[in-house]
Backbone as JSON, one array per atom type, in Angstrom:
{
  "sequence": "MTKHIDYYFTPVSPWAFLGHARFVQLLRDSGASVSVRPVDFGAIFPASGGLPLAKRAPQRQAYRLVELKRFADALQVPLNPQPKFFPVSADPAALLIVAAGESEGEDAALELAGRFGTAVWVEQRDIGDAATRRAIVAEAGLPDDLHARAAAPATAGRYATYTQQALDVGVFGAPSYVVDGEIFWGQDRLDFVARRLHAG",
  "N": [[-19.51, 11.51, -15.13], [-17.74, 11.6, -12.07], [-14.65, 10.18, -11.77], [-13.66, 7.96, -9.5], [-11.31, 6.07, -7.26], [-11.08, 3.87, -4.67], [-8.42, 3.03, -2.77], [-7.11, 0.3, -1.47], [-4.61, -1.06, 0.75], [-1.59, -2.15, 2.63], [1.34, -0.32, 3.95], [3.65, -1.76, 4.0], [3.6, -3.51, 1.82], [5.41, -5.57, -0.66], [3.96, -5.18, -2.89], [2.39, -3.55, -3.4], [4.18, -1.24, -3.39], [5.88, -2.01, -5.55], [3.59, -1.25, -7.67], [3.26, 1.31, -7.01], [4.16, 3.86, -8.41], [3.55, 3.69, -10.81], [0.53, 3.7, -10.29], [0.14, 6.1, -9.01], [0.85, 7.84, -11.58], [-1.41, 6.57, -13.11], [-3.62, 8.15, -12.05], [-2.96, 10.86, -12.41], [-2.76, 10.67, -15.36], [-5.65, 9.99, -15.81], [-7.26, 11.69, -14.23], [-8.67, 10.67, -12.28], [-10.0, 10.84, -8.93], [-8.79, 9.84, -5.43], [-9.04, 7.64, -2.79], [-7.36, 7.28, -0.18], [-6.22, 4.56, 1.68], [-4.71, 2.8, 3.82], [-4.88, -0.36, 5.59], [-5.57, -3.03, 8.0], [-3.99, -5.53, 7.71], [-3.98, -7.86, 9.4], [-6.25, -8.11, 10.18], [-7.74, -8.63, 8.11], [-6.84, -11.17, 6.78], [-7.42, -13.57, 8.52], [-10.35, -13.09, 8.12], [-10.83, -13.73, 5.4], [-9.44, -15.75, 4.54], [-6.68, -15.6, 4.21], [-3.34, -16.21, 4.7], [-0.65, -14.85, 6.96], [2.73, -13.82, 5.81], [4.72, -15.67, 7.06], [3.35, -17.98, 7.81], [3.02, -19.13, 5.88], [2.96, -21.77, 3.18], [6.51, -23.16, 2.47], [6.77, -23.63, -0.33], [5.36, -21.44, -1.34], [6.36, -19.29, -0.32], [8.72, -19.58, -1.46], [8.28, -19.08, -4.18], [7.17, -16.34, -4.13], [9.46, -15.25, -3.75], [10.97, -15.53, -6.23], [8.84, -14.29, -7.89], [8.63, -11.5, -7.11], [11.12, -10.76, -7.94], [11.09, -11.02, -10.65], [8.92, -9.22, -11.36], [9.85, -6.79, -10.42], [12.18, -6.58, -11.95], [11.37, -6.74, -14.63], [9.38, -4.09, -14.69], [11.47, -2.44, -14.11], [11.88, -1.42, -11.56], [13.88, -0.59, -8.67], [14.25, -3.26, -6.04], [14.65, -4.97, -3.07], [14.17, -8.2, -2.74], [14.19, -9.04, -0.33], [14.84, -7.67, 1.85], [16.57, -5.92, 5.32], [14.65, -4.94, 7.08], [12.61, -6.59, 7.49], [10.02, -8.9, 7.98], [7.98, -6.12, 9.51], [6.17, -4.25, 11.89], [3.03, -2.92, 10.4], [1.45, -0.92, 11.05], [2.33, 1.6, 12.85], [3.42, 3.08, 10.5], [1.23, 3.1, 8.82], [-1.07, 4.4, 10.4], [0.22, 6.89, 10.46], [-0.19, 7.66, 7.64], [-3.09, 7.67, 7.59], [-3.46, 9.73, 9.25], [-1.99, 11.84, 7.51], [-3.63, 11.75, 5.37], [-5.95, 13.01, 6.44], [-5.35, 15.41, 7.53], [-4.06, 16.46, 5.63], [-4.34, 16.11, 3.29], [-5.47, 13.73, 0.43], [-3.34, 13.5, -1.53], [-0.89, 14.12, 0.02], [-1.27, 11.68, 1.53], [-0.58, 9.61, -0.28], [2.0, 10.34, -0.93], [3.34, 9.82, 1.19], [3.19, 7.23, 1.51], [4.43, 6.1, -0.41], [6.85, 6.77, 0.24], [7.41, 5.18, 2.43], [7.03, 2.76, 1.76], [9.49, 2.69, -0.23], [11.45, 3.33, 1.29], [11.28, 0.57, 3.15], [11.81, -1.13, 0.77], [13.74, -0.34, -0.81], [15.53, 1.3, 0.58], [16.18, 0.23, 2.65], [15.45, 0.45, 5.13], [14.15, 1.03, 8.53], [11.15, 0.97, 9.41], [9.84, 0.52, 11.46], [10.87, 2.01, 13.61], [10.43, 4.82, 15.45], [12.52, 7.36, 15.1], [13.15, 6.85, 12.46], [10.68, 6.88, 11.12], [9.8, 9.53, 11.97], [11.99, 10.72, 10.67], [11.06, 10.29, 7.96], [8.56, 11.62, 7.6], [9.5, 13.85, 7.69], [11.15, 14.05, 5.44], [9.08, 14.17, 3.46], [8.31, 16.26, 3.52], [6.25, 17.1, 5.59], [4.12, 18.24, 8.36], [5.63, 18.33, 11.69], [4.02, 17.8, 13.7], [2.14, 15.6, 12.99], [2.87, 13.65, 14.03], [1.79, 13.46, 16.4], [-1.14, 13.63, 15.72], [-1.02, 11.05, 14.57], [-0.85, 9.47, 16.47], [-3.32, 9.93, 17.64], [-6.52, 8.74, 19.41], [-8.62, 8.9, 17.71], [-7.77, 8.79, 15.16], [-6.67, 6.15, 15.1], [-9.22, 4.68, 15.1], [-10.21, 5.69, 12.61], [-8.75, 4.33, 11.08], [-9.63, 1.58, 11.52], [-11.67, 1.81, 11.06], [-11.36, 2.36, 8.01], [-10.29, -0.48, 7.68], [-12.72, -2.14, 8.17], [-14.29, -1.29, 6.05], [-12.62, -2.28, 3.97], [-13.0, -4.75, 4.53], [-15.78, -5.35, 4.39], [-16.14, -4.65, 1.32], [-15.1, -6.68, 0.07], [-12.44, -7.13, 0.27], [-9.01, -8.74, 0.09], [-6.58, -8.77, -0.55], [-3.54, -7.19, -0.78], [-2.13, -4.61, -2.95], [-5.09, -3.52, -3.25], [-7.33, -2.08, -5.64], [-10.49, -0.26, -5.88], [-13.18, 0.33, -8.08], [-15.83, 1.62, -8.25], [-17.07, -0.48, -6.68], [-16.17, -2.47, -7.89], [-13.56, -4.62, -7.32], [-10.12, -4.52, -7.99], [-7.15, -6.76, -8.03], [-3.83, -6.48, -6.9], [-0.96, -4.79, -8.02], [-0.54, -5.89, -10.8], [-2.84, -5.48, -12.14], [-3.46, -2.99, -12.74], [-3.38, -2.22, -15.59], [-5.93, -3.01, -15.94], [-7.52, -1.92, -14.3], [-7.23, 0.98, -15.36], [-8.53, 0.88, -17.9], [-10.95, 0.29, -16.92], [-11.75, 2.31, -15.59], [-11.75, 4.47, -18.23], [-13.82, 3.02, -19.23], [-15.87, 3.84, -17.61]],
  "CA": [[-19.26, 10.91, -13.87], [-16.32, 11.73, -11.33], [-14.03, 9.06, -11.56], [-12.95, 7.79, -8.0], [-10.76, 4.7, -6.9], [-10.56, 3.44, -2.87], [-7.01, 2.12, -2.61], [-6.95, -0.57, -0.1], [-3.02, -1.45, 0.58], [-0.59, -1.74, 3.61], [2.37, 0.23, 3.54], [4.54, -2.55, 3.86], [3.43, -4.51, 0.85], [6.03, -5.25, -1.94], [3.4, -5.25, -4.55], [2.06, -1.97, -3.5], [5.43, -0.77, -3.89], [5.99, -2.25, -6.98], [2.83, -0.55, -8.25], [3.04, 2.7, -6.62], [4.79, 4.83, -9.2], [2.22, 3.69, -11.92], [-0.84, 3.96, -9.76], [0.2, 7.59, -9.14], [0.65, 8.23, -13.18], [-2.71, 6.37, -13.88], [-4.28, 9.1, -11.46], [-2.82, 11.75, -13.2], [-3.6, 10.58, -16.59], [-7.18, 9.59, -15.88], [-7.86, 12.57, -13.64], [-9.37, 10.3, -11.1], [-9.81, 11.01, -7.36], [-8.6, 8.66, -4.8], [-9.17, 7.61, -1.27], [-6.03, 6.3, 0.51], [-6.8, 3.35, 2.56], [-4.18, 1.88, 4.57], [-5.62, -1.25, 6.0], [-4.95, -3.81, 8.83], [-4.58, -7.15, 7.13], [-3.62, -8.63, 10.5], [-7.48, -8.55, 10.58], [-8.34, -9.14, 7.01], [-6.32, -12.24, 6.57], [-8.42, -14.24, 9.11], [-11.36, -13.27, 7.77], [-10.82, -14.07, 3.8], [-8.92, -17.04, 4.08], [-5.43, -15.61, 3.91], [-2.39, -16.3, 6.06], [0.55, -13.96, 6.94], [3.71, -14.4, 4.99], [5.4, -16.4, 7.91], [2.68, -19.22, 8.19], [2.63, -19.88, 4.39], [4.05, -22.76, 2.95], [7.47, -23.02, 1.88], [6.99, -23.31, -1.84], [4.8, -20.43, -1.77], [7.47, -18.38, 0.24], [10.04, -19.35, -2.21], [7.9, -18.61, -4.95], [7.24, -14.89, -3.72], [10.4, -14.03, -3.96], [10.64, -15.18, -7.6], [7.81, -13.26, -8.48], [9.1, -10.18, -6.68], [12.22, -10.23, -9.02], [10.33, -10.88, -12.34], [8.07, -8.17, -11.84], [10.94, -5.49, -10.1], [13.19, -6.67, -13.28], [10.19, -6.27, -15.69], [9.32, -3.04, -14.39], [12.7, -1.76, -14.09], [11.53, -0.71, -9.96], [14.82, -1.36, -7.7], [13.57, -3.62, -4.99], [15.15, -5.93, -2.29], [13.2, -9.05, -2.26], [14.62, -9.8, 1.1], [15.13, -6.21, 2.83], [17.05, -6.01, 6.15], [13.99, -4.72, 8.22], [10.78, -7.07, 7.16], [8.68, -8.25, 8.24], [7.86, -5.37, 10.4], [4.67, -3.97, 11.85], [2.73, -1.83, 9.24], [0.59, -0.19, 12.03], [2.71, 3.04, 13.09], [3.28, 4.06, 9.36], [-0.26, 3.35, 8.15], [-1.6, 5.6, 11.2], [0.49, 8.35, 10.08], [-0.88, 7.78, 6.12], [-4.08, 7.66, 7.78], [-3.61, 11.28, 9.95], [-1.36, 12.84, 6.74], [-4.69, 11.98, 4.72], [-7.15, 13.34, 7.16], [-5.11, 16.84, 7.75], [-2.77, 17.19, 4.58], [-4.97, 15.55, 2.04], [-5.07, 12.6, -0.16], [-1.75, 13.72, -2.28], [0.1, 13.81, 0.71], [-1.2, 10.37, 2.09], [-0.21, 8.79, -1.43], [3.28, 10.67, -1.01], [3.68, 9.07, 2.36], [2.76, 5.67, 1.6], [5.18, 5.61, -1.53], [8.31, 6.98, 1.07], [7.39, 4.34, 3.42], [7.5, 1.73, 0.66], [10.81, 3.01, -0.52], [12.33, 2.95, 3.02], [11.77, -0.79, 3.18], [12.21, -2.2, 0.14], [14.71, -0.03, -1.77], [16.46, 1.62, 1.25], [16.28, -0.85, 4.02], [15.2, 1.51, 6.7], [13.56, 0.04, 9.62], [10.05, 2.04, 9.48], [9.1, 0.18, 12.83], [11.74, 2.57, 14.3], [9.87, 6.09, 15.54], [13.18, 8.1, 14.77], [13.04, 6.55, 10.98], [9.45, 7.24, 10.84], [10.14, 11.01, 11.87], [12.96, 11.52, 9.42], [10.47, 10.15, 6.32], [7.69, 12.51, 7.54], [10.12, 15.29, 7.16], [11.63, 14.28, 4.07], [7.72, 14.02, 2.46], [7.56, 17.81, 4.1], [4.93, 17.18, 6.12], [4.52, 18.86, 9.61], [6.09, 17.47, 12.49], [2.74, 17.5, 14.77], [1.62, 14.76, 12.14], [2.93, 12.42, 14.83], [0.97, 13.41, 17.33], [-1.93, 13.15, 14.9], [-1.21, 9.78, 14.24], [-1.19, 8.77, 18.15], [-4.48, 10.24, 18.47], [-7.55, 7.54, 19.65], [-9.53, 9.11, 16.27], [-6.69, 8.5, 14.42], [-6.78, 4.51, 15.08], [-10.64, 4.7, 15.13], [-10.51, 5.68, 10.94], [-7.83, 3.11, 10.71], [-10.46, 0.14, 12.0], [-13.12, 1.75, 10.03], [-10.99, 1.54, 6.54], [-10.22, -1.96, 7.55], [-14.12, -2.85, 7.91], [-15.02, -0.78, 4.61], [-12.29, -3.27, 2.92], [-14.03, -6.28, 4.68], [-17.3, -5.07, 3.76], [-16.37, -4.54, -0.15], [-14.5, -7.94, -0.17], [-11.09, -6.75, -0.01], [-8.81, -9.88, 0.93], [-5.11, -8.74, -0.31], [-3.05, -5.75, -1.16], [-2.83, -3.58, -3.13], [-6.39, -3.81, -3.99], [-7.94, -0.77, -6.07], [-11.56, -0.41, -6.16], [-13.79, 1.47, -8.89], [-17.59, 1.62, -8.22], [-17.55, -1.97, -5.85], [-15.33, -3.69, -8.55], [-11.74, -4.75, -6.95], [-8.84, -5.15, -8.81], [-6.5, -6.94, -6.5], [-2.93, -6.71, -7.16], [-0.49, -4.05, -9.26], [-0.37, -6.31, -12.15], [-4.23, -5.14, -12.73], [-3.84, -1.46, -13.04], [-4.11, -2.0, -16.83], [-7.66, -3.25, -16.0], [-8.05, -0.52, -13.72], [-7.15, 2.04, -16.56], [-9.79, 0.21, -19.14], [-12.53, 0.26, -16.25], [-11.9, 3.99, -15.78], [-12.13, 4.62, -19.32], [-15.25, 2.62, -19.72], [-17.07, 4.43, -16.64]],
  "C": [[-17.87, 11.08, -13.41], [-15.83, 10.28, -11.22], [-13.07, 8.52, -10.2], [-12.53, 6.22, -8.06], [-10.51, 5.12, -5.3], [-9.42, 2.62, -3.52], [-6.72, 1.54, -1.19], [-5.5, -1.39, 0.04], [-2.59, -1.19, 2.05], [0.65, -1.14, 3.07], [3.89, -0.35, 3.44], [4.9, -3.69, 2.82], [4.41, -4.31, -0.19], [5.45, -5.07, -3.25], [2.7, -3.99, -4.45], [3.28, -1.15, -4.03], [5.73, -0.63, -5.15], [4.94, -1.39, -8.16], [2.53, 0.98, -8.09], [2.99, 3.81, -7.64], [3.75, 4.85, -10.36], [0.94, 3.83, -11.45], [-0.59, 5.69, -9.41], [-0.19, 8.42, -10.65], [-0.83, 7.83, -13.56], [-3.58, 7.21, -12.95], [-4.35, 10.27, -11.96], [-3.34, 11.69, -14.59], [-4.93, 10.8, -16.61], [-7.95, 10.63, -15.17], [-8.75, 12.0, -12.33], [-9.31, 10.79, -9.72], [-9.53, 9.64, -6.84], [-8.96, 8.8, -3.42], [-8.6, 6.8, -1.04], [-6.41, 5.84, 1.52], [-6.03, 2.43, 3.16], [-5.2, 0.92, 5.58], [-4.83, -2.55, 6.73], [-5.37, -5.4, 8.17], [-3.95, -8.3, 7.9], [-5.18, -9.16, 10.74], [-7.9, -8.79, 9.02], [-8.03, -10.6, 6.65], [-7.08, -13.39, 7.26], [-9.79, -14.41, 8.63], [-11.54, -13.48, 6.05], [-10.02, -15.18, 3.63], [-7.5, -17.16, 4.17], [-4.22, -15.74, 4.99], [-0.84, -15.48, 5.95], [1.71, -14.63, 6.38], [4.37, -15.78, 5.66], [4.89, -17.92, 7.98], [2.2, -19.45, 6.48], [3.57, -20.75, 4.04], [5.33, -22.42, 2.33], [7.36, -22.89, 0.43], [6.15, -21.9, -2.32], [5.58, -19.21, -1.82], [8.42, -18.33, -1.04], [9.48, -18.39, -3.73], [7.4, -17.03, -5.47], [8.24, -14.24, -4.52], [10.79, -14.41, -5.42], [10.14, -14.25, -8.38], [8.34, -11.86, -8.13], [10.29, -9.61, -7.75], [12.02, -9.92, -10.28], [9.74, -9.68, -12.46], [9.32, -6.88, -11.19], [12.02, -5.41, -11.42], [12.05, -6.07, -14.55], [9.59, -4.56, -15.79], [10.11, -1.66, -14.16], [12.51, -0.86, -12.5], [12.63, -1.62, -9.41], [14.01, -2.02, -6.7], [14.29, -5.0, -4.42], [14.37, -6.73, -1.87], [13.07, -9.58, -0.65], [15.38, -8.76, 2.26], [15.45, -7.12, 4.49], [15.83, -5.81, 7.47], [12.65, -5.13, 7.62], [11.19, -8.45, 7.51], [8.95, -7.05, 9.4], [6.26, -4.74, 10.45], [4.49, -2.66, 10.96], [2.22, -0.64, 10.16], [0.75, 1.42, 12.5], [2.77, 3.82, 11.84], [1.76, 3.92, 8.81], [-0.98, 4.11, 9.52], [-1.29, 7.07, 10.85], [0.17, 8.9, 8.79], [-2.2, 8.3, 6.57], [-4.19, 9.47, 8.34], [-3.04, 12.22, 8.47], [-3.08, 12.92, 5.65], [-5.84, 13.1, 4.95], [-6.75, 14.97, 7.5], [-4.56, 17.4, 6.54], [-3.66, 16.84, 3.0], [-4.68, 14.31, 1.04], [-3.7, 12.41, -0.85], [-1.04, 13.25, -1.2], [0.39, 12.3, 1.38], [-0.42, 9.45, 0.97], [1.31, 9.17, -1.4], [4.08, 9.75, 0.03], [3.65, 7.78, 2.2], [3.92, 5.17, 0.45], [7.01, 5.92, -0.97], [8.41, 5.75, 1.8], [7.93, 2.84, 2.61], [9.02, 1.63, 0.38], [11.73, 2.74, 0.53], [12.22, 1.34, 3.25], [12.26, -1.41, 2.26], [13.4, -1.86, -1.12], [15.98, 0.41, -0.58], [16.81, 0.87, 2.35], [16.47, -0.22, 4.97], [14.16, 0.63, 7.64], [12.36, 1.32, 9.92], [9.43, 1.39, 10.85], [9.92, 1.25, 13.84], [11.04, 4.02, 14.19], [10.98, 7.06, 14.91], [13.19, 7.82, 13.21], [11.95, 7.22, 10.61], [9.17, 8.99, 10.66], [10.89, 11.43, 10.62], [12.07, 11.29, 8.03], [9.33, 11.31, 6.4], [8.29, 13.64, 7.36], [10.53, 15.21, 5.84], [10.37, 14.53, 3.03], [7.61, 15.66, 2.49], [6.28, 17.97, 4.7], [5.06, 17.66, 7.47], [4.64, 17.86, 10.68], [4.88, 16.92, 13.88], [2.01, 16.6, 14.01], [1.68, 13.31, 13.16], [2.21, 12.01, 15.84], [-0.74, 13.17, 17.12], [-2.34, 11.59, 14.62], [-1.77, 8.86, 15.53], [-2.62, 9.01, 18.35], [-5.7, 8.69, 18.25], [-8.62, 7.75, 17.95], [-9.21, 8.47, 15.13], [-6.78, 6.45, 13.87], [-8.43, 4.23, 14.55], [-10.99, 4.5, 13.18], [-9.6, 4.45, 10.46], [-8.67, 1.57, 10.6], [-11.43, 0.45, 11.18], [-12.67, 1.54, 8.69], [-10.79, 0.17, 6.4], [-11.61, -2.58, 7.57], [-14.58, -2.55, 6.58], [-14.03, -2.1, 3.82], [-12.99, -4.63, 3.1], [-15.1, -6.33, 4.14], [-17.19, -5.05, 2.11], [-15.56, -5.86, -0.54], [-12.91, -7.95, -0.67], [-10.16, -8.15, 0.7], [-7.06, -9.63, 0.6], [-4.79, -7.46, -0.79], [-1.85, -5.8, -1.99], [-4.14, -4.04, -3.77], [-6.88, -2.36, -4.25], [-9.35, -0.82, -6.52], [-12.42, 0.64, -6.4], [-15.57, 0.98, -8.59], [-17.96, -0.06, -7.48], [-17.0, -2.84, -6.67], [-14.28, -3.78, -8.21], [-11.39, -5.34, -7.82], [-7.58, -5.48, -7.96], [-5.22, -7.4, -7.39], [-2.32, -5.7, -8.32], [-0.33, -4.51, -10.47], [-1.66, -5.97, -12.87], [-4.4, -3.68, -12.9], [-3.95, -1.26, -14.47], [-5.49, -2.1, -17.01], [-8.24, -2.21, -15.53], [-8.37, 0.87, -14.48], [-8.48, 1.73, -17.41], [-10.94, 0.54, -18.27], [-12.57, 1.85, -15.99], [-12.27, 4.6, -16.91], [-13.44, 4.26, -19.55], [-16.18, 3.31, -19.12], [-17.34, 5.58, -17.5]]
}
C-alpha cells in the first residue's frame, strides 16, 4: 500500500516551522507521498472552538512562549518566539504555496512552506510584504509567474477547498498530519506519524 500524508498547516505557524525539517526527513525516510495543504485557520478556529492568539487568555499566551523556547532548544532549531513581523496575514503566502503545489509539485510547495516559516521565525522578514514574498519565491528557484498564479481565482478556490477538507476530517490546529483519516496534531506527534506509517 502506498503511504500518504495529508499535511494541513498555515505558513505562519511556529509549530509547523519547528516540525518542518523533521517532517521532510520523515517523508524521505519513509518514502511516503504528501499532499501539502495550507489552510485558513481564520475559518477553522471558529468551527472547532479555537481562538486566534490575540484572543487567548494571558496565561495561555505566556505559556506558549515558554513552550516555543523549550522546543526550539530541545530540537536545536533557531527560532525567535516574538518575531518582529508577527502576527501577519498567512493568506498571501498560503496562496503561493497552493500555486506552487499545483504548478510545480508537492516538493516545491513543501520547500516554499519551509522558506516562509524561516522568513518569519528566524530571519524576521515581513511575509505580508509583496516584495519580500517575491524575493522568497526567487530564492526557492521558483518561476516569477507563480505570483500571477497565486492571484488567480482558481487558486483561491483550491485554498478554500483545502480548508473545507481540513474541517471535514476534523482538523483543528496546525500542523496536522493525516494518515488514512487519522489525525496527528502537532510537530511533537511526528514520532507517532512515523510509527503509523511503519505499521501501515
